[in-house]
Short mmCIF file of C-alpha atoms in Angstrom, two decimals:
data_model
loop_
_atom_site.label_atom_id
_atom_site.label_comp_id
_atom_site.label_asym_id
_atom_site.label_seq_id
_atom_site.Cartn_x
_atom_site.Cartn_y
_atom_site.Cartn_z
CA UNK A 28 -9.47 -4.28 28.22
CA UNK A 29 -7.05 -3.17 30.49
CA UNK A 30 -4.01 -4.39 28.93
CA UNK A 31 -5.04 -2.57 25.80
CA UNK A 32 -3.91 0.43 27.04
CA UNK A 33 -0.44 -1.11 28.34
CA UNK A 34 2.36 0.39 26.24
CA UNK A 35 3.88 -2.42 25.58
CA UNK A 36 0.97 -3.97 23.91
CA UNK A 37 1.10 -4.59 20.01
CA UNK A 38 -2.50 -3.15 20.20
CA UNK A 39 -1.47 0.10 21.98
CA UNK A 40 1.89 0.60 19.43
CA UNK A 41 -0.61 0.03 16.50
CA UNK A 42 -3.16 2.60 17.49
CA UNK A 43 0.28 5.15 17.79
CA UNK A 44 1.78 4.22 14.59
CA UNK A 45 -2.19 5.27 13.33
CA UNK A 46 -2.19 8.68 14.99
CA UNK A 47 1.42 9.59 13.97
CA UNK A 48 0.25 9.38 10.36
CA UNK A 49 0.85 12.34 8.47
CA UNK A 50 -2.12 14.18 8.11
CA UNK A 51 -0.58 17.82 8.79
CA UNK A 52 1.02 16.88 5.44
CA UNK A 53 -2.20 17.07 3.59
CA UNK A 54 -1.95 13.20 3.05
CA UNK A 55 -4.21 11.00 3.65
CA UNK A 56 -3.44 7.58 5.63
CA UNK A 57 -3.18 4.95 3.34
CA UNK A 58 -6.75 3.49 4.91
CA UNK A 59 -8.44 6.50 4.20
CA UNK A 60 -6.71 6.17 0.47
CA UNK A 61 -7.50 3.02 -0.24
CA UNK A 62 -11.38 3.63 1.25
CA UNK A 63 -11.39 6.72 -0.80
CA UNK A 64 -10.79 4.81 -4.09
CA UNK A 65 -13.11 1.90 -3.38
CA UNK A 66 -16.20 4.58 -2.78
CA UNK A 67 -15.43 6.14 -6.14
CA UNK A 68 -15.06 3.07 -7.79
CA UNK A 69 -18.79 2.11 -6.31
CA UNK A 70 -19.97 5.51 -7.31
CA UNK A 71 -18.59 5.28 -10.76
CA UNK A 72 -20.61 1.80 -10.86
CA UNK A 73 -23.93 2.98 -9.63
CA UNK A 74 -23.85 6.17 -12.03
CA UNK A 75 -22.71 3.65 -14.88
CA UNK A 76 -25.60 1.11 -14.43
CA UNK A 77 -28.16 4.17 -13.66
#
């Protein structure tokens, strides 16, 4: 666990790269996108077959 929070660690430059994501920007990370169009794709199911 320790080495997790070692800078040099691909693990540690990862979890950066994730914070400097734009979200002052009003933009969403592209996670959050792709999350957000999966949930309204299940929605759009349910409500569909309801």
């Amino acid at each position: 666990k320790q080495a997790d929070s070692n800078p040099l660690t691909h693990k540690f430059n990862f979890e950066l790269h994730i914070a400097g994501w734009p979200e002052a920007a009003n933009r969403k990370s592209p996670l959050q996108s792709v999350l957000q169009t999966v949930i309204d794709e299940m929605r759009r199911l349910v409500t569909r077959s309801a």
